[in-house]
mmCIF file of C-alpha atoms in Angstrom:
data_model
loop_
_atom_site.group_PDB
_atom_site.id
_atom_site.type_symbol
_atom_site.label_atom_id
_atom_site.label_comp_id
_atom_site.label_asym_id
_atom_site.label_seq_id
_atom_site.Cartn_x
_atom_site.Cartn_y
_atom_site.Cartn_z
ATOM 1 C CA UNK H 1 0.000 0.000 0.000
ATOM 2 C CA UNK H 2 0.978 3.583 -0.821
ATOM 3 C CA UNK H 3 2.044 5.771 2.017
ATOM 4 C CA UNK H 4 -0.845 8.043 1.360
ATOM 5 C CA UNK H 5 -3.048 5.402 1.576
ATOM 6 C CA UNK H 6 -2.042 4.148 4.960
ATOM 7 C CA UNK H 7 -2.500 8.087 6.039
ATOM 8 C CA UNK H 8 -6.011 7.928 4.635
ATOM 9 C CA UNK H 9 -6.456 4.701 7.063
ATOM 10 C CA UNK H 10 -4.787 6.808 10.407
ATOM 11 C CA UNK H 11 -7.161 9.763 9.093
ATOM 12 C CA UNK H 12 -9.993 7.855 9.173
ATOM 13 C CA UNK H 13 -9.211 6.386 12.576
ATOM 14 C CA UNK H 14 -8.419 9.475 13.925
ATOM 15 C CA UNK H 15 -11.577 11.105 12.504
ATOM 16 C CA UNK H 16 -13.875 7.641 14.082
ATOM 17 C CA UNK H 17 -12.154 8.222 17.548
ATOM 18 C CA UNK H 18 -12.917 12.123 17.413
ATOM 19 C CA UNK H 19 -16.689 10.686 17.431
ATOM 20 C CA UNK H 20 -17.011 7.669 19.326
ATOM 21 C CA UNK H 21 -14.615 5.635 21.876
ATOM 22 C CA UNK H 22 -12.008 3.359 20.271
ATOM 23 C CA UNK H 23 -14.255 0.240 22.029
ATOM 24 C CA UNK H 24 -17.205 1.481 19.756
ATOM 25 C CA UNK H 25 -14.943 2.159 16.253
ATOM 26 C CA UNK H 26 -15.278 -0.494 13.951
ATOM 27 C CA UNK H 27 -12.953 -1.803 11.541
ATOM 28 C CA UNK H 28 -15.329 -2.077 8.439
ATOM 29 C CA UNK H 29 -16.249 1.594 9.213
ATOM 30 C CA UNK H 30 -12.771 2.751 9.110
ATOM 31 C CA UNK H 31 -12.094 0.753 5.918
ATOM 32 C CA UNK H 32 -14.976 2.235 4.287
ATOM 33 C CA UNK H 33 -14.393 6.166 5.431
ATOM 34 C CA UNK H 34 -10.994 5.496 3.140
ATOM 35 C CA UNK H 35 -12.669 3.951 1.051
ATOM 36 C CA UNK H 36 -10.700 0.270 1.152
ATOM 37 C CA UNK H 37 -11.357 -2.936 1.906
ATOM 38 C CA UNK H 38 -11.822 -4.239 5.361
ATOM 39 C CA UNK H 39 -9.179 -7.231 4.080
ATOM 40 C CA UNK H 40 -7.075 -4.134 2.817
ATOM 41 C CA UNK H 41 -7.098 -2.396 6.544
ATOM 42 C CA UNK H 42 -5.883 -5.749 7.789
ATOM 43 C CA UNK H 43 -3.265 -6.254 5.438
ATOM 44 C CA UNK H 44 -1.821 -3.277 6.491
ATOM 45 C CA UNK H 45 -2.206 -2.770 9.899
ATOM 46 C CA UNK H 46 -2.486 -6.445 10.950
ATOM 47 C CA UNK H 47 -4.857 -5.624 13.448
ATOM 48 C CA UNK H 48 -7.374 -3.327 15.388
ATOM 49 C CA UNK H 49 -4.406 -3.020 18.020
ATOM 50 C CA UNK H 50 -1.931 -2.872 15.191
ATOM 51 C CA UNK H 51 -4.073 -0.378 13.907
ATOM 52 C CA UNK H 52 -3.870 1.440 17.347
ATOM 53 C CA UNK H 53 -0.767 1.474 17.747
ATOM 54 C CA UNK H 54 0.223 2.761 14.499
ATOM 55 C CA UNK H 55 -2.116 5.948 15.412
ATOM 56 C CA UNK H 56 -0.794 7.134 18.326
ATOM 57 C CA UNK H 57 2.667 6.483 16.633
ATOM 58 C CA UNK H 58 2.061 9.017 13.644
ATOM 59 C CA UNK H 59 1.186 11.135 16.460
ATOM 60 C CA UNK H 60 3.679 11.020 18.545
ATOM 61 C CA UNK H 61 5.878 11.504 15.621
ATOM 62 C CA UNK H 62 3.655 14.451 14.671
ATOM 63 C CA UNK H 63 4.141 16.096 18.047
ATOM 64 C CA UNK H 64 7.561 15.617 18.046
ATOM 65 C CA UNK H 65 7.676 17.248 14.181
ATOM 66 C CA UNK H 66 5.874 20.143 15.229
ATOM 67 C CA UNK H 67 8.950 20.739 18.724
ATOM 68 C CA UNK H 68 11.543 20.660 15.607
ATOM 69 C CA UNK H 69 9.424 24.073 14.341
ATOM 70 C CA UNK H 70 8.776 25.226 17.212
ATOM 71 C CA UNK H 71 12.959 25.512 18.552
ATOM 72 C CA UNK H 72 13.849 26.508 14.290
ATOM 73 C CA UNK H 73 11.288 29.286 14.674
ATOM 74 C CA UNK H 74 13.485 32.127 16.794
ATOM 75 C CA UNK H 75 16.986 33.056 17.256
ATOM 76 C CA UNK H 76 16.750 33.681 20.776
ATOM 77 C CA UNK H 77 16.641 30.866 23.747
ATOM 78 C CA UNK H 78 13.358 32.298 25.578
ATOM 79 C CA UNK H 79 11.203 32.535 21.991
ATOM 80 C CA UNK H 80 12.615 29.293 21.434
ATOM 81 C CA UNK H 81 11.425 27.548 24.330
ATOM 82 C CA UNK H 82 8.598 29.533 24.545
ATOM 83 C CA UNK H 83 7.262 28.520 21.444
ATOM 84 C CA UNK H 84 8.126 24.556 22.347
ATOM 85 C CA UNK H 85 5.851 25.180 25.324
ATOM 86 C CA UNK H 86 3.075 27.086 23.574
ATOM 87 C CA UNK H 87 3.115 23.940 20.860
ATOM 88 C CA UNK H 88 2.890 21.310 23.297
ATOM 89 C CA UNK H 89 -0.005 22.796 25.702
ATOM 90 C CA UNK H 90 -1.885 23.513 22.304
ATOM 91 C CA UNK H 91 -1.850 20.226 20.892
ATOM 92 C CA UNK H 92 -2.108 18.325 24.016
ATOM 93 C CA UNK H 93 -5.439 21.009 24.443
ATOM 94 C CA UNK H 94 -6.661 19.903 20.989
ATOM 95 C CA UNK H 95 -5.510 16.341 20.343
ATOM 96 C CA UNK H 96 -6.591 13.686 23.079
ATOM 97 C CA UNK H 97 -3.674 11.068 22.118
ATOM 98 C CA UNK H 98 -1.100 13.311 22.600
ATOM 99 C CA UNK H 99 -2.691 14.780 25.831
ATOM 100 C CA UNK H 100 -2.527 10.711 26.819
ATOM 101 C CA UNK H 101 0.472 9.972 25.743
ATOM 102 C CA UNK H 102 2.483 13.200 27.379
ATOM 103 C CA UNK H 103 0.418 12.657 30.770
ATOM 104 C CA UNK H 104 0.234 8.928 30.757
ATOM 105 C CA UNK H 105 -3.377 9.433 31.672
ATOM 106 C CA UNK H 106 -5.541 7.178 29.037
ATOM 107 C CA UNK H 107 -9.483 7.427 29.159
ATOM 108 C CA UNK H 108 -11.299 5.024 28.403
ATOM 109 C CA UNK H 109 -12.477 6.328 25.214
ATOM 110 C CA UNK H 110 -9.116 5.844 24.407
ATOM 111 C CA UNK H 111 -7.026 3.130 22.278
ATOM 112 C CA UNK H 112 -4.468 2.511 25.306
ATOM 113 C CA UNK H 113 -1.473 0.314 23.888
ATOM 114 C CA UNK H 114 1.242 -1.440 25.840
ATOM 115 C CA UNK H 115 4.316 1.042 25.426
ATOM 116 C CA UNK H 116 6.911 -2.441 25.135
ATOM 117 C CA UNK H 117 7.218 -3.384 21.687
ATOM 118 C CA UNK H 118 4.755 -6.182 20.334
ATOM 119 C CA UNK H 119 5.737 -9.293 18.299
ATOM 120 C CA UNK H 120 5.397 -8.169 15.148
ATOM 121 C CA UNK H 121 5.218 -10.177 11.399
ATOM 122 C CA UNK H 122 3.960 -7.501 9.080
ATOM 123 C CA UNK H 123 5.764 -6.831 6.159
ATOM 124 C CA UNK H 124 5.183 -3.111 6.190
ATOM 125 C CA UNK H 125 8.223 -0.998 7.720
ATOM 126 C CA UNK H 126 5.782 1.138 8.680
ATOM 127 C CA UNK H 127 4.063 -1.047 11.220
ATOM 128 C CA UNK H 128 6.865 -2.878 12.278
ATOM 129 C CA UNK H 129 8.264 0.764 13.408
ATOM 130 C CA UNK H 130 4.724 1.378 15.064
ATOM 131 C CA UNK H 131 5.051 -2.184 16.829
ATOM 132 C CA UNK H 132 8.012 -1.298 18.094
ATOM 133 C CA UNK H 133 8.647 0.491 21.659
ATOM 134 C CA UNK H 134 6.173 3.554 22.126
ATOM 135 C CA UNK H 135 7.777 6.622 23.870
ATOM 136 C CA UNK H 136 6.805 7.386 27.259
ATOM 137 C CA UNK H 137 5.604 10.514 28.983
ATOM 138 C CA UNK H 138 9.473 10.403 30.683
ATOM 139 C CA UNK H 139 11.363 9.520 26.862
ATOM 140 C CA UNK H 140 8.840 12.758 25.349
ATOM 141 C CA UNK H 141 10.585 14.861 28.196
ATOM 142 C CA UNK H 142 13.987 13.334 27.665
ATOM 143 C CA UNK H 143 13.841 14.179 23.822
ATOM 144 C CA UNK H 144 12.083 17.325 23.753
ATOM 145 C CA UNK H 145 15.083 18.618 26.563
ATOM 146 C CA UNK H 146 17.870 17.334 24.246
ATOM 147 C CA UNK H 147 16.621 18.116 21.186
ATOM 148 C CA UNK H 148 16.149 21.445 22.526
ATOM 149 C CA UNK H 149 19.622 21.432 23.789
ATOM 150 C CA UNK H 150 21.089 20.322 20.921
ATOM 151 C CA UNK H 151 19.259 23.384 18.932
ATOM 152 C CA UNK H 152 20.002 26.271 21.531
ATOM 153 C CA UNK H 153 23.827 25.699 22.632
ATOM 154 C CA UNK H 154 26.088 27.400 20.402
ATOM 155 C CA UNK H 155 29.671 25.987 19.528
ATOM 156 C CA UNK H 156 32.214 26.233 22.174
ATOM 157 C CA UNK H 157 29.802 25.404 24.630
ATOM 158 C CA UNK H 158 31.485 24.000 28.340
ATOM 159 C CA UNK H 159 29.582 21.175 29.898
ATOM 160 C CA UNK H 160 28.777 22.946 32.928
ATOM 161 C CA UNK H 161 26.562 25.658 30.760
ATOM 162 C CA UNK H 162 25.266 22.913 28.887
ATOM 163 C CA UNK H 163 24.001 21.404 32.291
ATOM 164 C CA UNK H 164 22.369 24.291 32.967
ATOM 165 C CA UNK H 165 20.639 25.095 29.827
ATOM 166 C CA UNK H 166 19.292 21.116 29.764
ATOM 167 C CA UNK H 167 17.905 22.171 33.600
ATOM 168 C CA UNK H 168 16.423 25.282 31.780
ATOM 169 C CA UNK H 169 15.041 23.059 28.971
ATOM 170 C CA UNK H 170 13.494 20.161 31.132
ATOM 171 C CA UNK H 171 11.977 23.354 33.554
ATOM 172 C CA UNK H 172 10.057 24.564 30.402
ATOM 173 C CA UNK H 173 8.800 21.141 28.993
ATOM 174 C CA UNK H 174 7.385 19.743 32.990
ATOM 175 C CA UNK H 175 6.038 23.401 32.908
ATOM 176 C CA UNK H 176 4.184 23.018 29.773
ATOM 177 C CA UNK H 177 2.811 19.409 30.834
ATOM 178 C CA UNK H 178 1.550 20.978 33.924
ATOM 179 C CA UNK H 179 -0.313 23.562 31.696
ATOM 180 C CA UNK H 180 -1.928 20.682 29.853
ATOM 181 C CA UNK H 181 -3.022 18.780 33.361
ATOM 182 C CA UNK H 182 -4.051 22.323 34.838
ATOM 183 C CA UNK H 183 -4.351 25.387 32.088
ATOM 184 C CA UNK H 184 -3.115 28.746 33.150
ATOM 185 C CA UNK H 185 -5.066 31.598 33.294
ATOM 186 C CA UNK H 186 -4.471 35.195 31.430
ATOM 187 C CA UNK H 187 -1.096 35.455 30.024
ATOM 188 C CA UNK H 188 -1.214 31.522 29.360
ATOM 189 C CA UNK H 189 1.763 29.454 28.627
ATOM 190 C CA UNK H 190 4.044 32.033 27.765
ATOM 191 C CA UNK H 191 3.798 34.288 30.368
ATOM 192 C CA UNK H 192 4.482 31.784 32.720
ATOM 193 C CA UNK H 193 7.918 30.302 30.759
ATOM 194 C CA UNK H 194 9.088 33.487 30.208
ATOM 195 C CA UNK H 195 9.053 34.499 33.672
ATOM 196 C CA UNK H 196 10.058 31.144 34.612
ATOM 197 C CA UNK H 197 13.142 31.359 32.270
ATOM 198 C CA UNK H 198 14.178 35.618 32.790
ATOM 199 C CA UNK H 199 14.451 33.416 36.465
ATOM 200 C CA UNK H 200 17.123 30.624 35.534
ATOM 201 C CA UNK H 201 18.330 32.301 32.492
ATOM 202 C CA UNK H 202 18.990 35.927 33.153
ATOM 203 C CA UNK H 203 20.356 38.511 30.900
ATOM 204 C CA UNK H 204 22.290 35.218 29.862
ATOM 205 C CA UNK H 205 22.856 35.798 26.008
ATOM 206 C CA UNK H 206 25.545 32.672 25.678
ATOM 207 C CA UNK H 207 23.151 30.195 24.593
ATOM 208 C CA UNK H 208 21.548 32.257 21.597
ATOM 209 C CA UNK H 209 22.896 30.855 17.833
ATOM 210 C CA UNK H 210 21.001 32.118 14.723
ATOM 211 C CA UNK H 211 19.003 30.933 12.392
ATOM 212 C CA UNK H 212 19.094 31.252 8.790
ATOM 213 C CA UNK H 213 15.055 30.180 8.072
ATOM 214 C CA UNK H 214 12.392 30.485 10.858
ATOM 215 C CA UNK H 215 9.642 28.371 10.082
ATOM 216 C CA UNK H 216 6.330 28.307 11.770
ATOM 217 C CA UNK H 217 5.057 25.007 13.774
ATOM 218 C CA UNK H 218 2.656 23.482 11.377
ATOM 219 C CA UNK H 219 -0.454 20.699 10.777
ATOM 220 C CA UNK H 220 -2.654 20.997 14.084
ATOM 221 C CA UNK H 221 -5.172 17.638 14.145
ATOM 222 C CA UNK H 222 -8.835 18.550 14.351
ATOM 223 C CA UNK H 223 -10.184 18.692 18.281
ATOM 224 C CA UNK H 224 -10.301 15.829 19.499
ATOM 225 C CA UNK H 225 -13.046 14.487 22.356
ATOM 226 C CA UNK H 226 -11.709 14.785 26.355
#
């Protein structure tokens, strides 16, 4: 099957979950929004779990997409960070799989996969990637921090400053998660890393490198039920 195609499958999944709770979406149904066979759906995806798990994969990997925008948007640290924040409370706000998967906290209207990889025998890549190992709420704040790192820190860097800018980082990321469990008030999100950060960072300029491009954080999924 043609990439595309196996998007139009995930779309219509995402679209049947947006309505009803995973327990209540129906294979067939799903085959039929993308206008497939139900043979077709299995052939790809193996199964309704395989079919599960390869959702909340392309999410994940969309979240995660949309953090590499967010840090290539601004030259300086704060915007950068800022905007990482802003990304992740909005689509955690807006997207129930990512809200589960950053919090750990799955409904029950919810597909809720084991995060260990599954035996898998399907001869798409695709799927055997999504059987694989699903990230954590702890690996989404491990990469998010050292991506971020990675982006900010300029060359010449000493460890010790790169300890503290991967404090900095983590601060911002558990500070946008606890925006998504409990949403801030006026000022939102950024208010609330920015002041956090003018605390740890300073008048600090050393971490700043430019950017040639920005680039705005992109695709936001259609709202999603709580």
């Amino acid at each position: 099957m043609m990439p595309a195609a196996r998007e139009s499958l995930l779309d219509a999944a995402y679209t049947a979950l947006a309505r009803r709770s995973w327990s209540a979406v129906r294979m067939v149904d799903v085959a039929a929004a993308a206008g497939v066979s139900r043979q077709t759906l299995y052939n790809e995806f193996g199964s309704k779990e395989g079919l599960a798990r390869a959702l909340v994969r392309r999410e994940a990997d969309g979240y995660l997409a949309g953090v590499e925008r967010a840090l290539a948007t601004h030259s300086d640290t704060r915007e950068r960070l800022t905007a990482t924040a802003e990304w992740t409370a909005a689509l955690a706000r807006d997207n129930a799989l990512v809200r589960a998967m950053l919090t750990g906290c799955w409904s029950e209207r919810l597909p809720a996969p084991t995060l260990s990889a599954v035996p898998s025998t399907s001869a798409v890549p695709a799927q055997r990637r999504a059987d694989g190992p699903l990230p954590s709420p702890g690996d989404f704040v491990a990469f998010v921090r050292d991506r971020a790192v990675v982006v900010i820190s300029g060359p010449g860097i000493n460890k010790s400053d790169v300890a503290d800018l991967a404090r900095s980082c983590e601060l911002v990321v558990r500070l946008a998660l606890s925006c998504v469990a409990a949403p801030p008030g006026e000022g939102g999100v950024a208010e609330l890393v920015r002041g956090a950060l003018h605390r740890q960072l300073g008048d600090d300029r050393r971490h700043e490198v430019s950017v040639p491009s920005p680039t705005v954080a992109g695709r936001r999924p259609p709202r999603s039920p709580d």
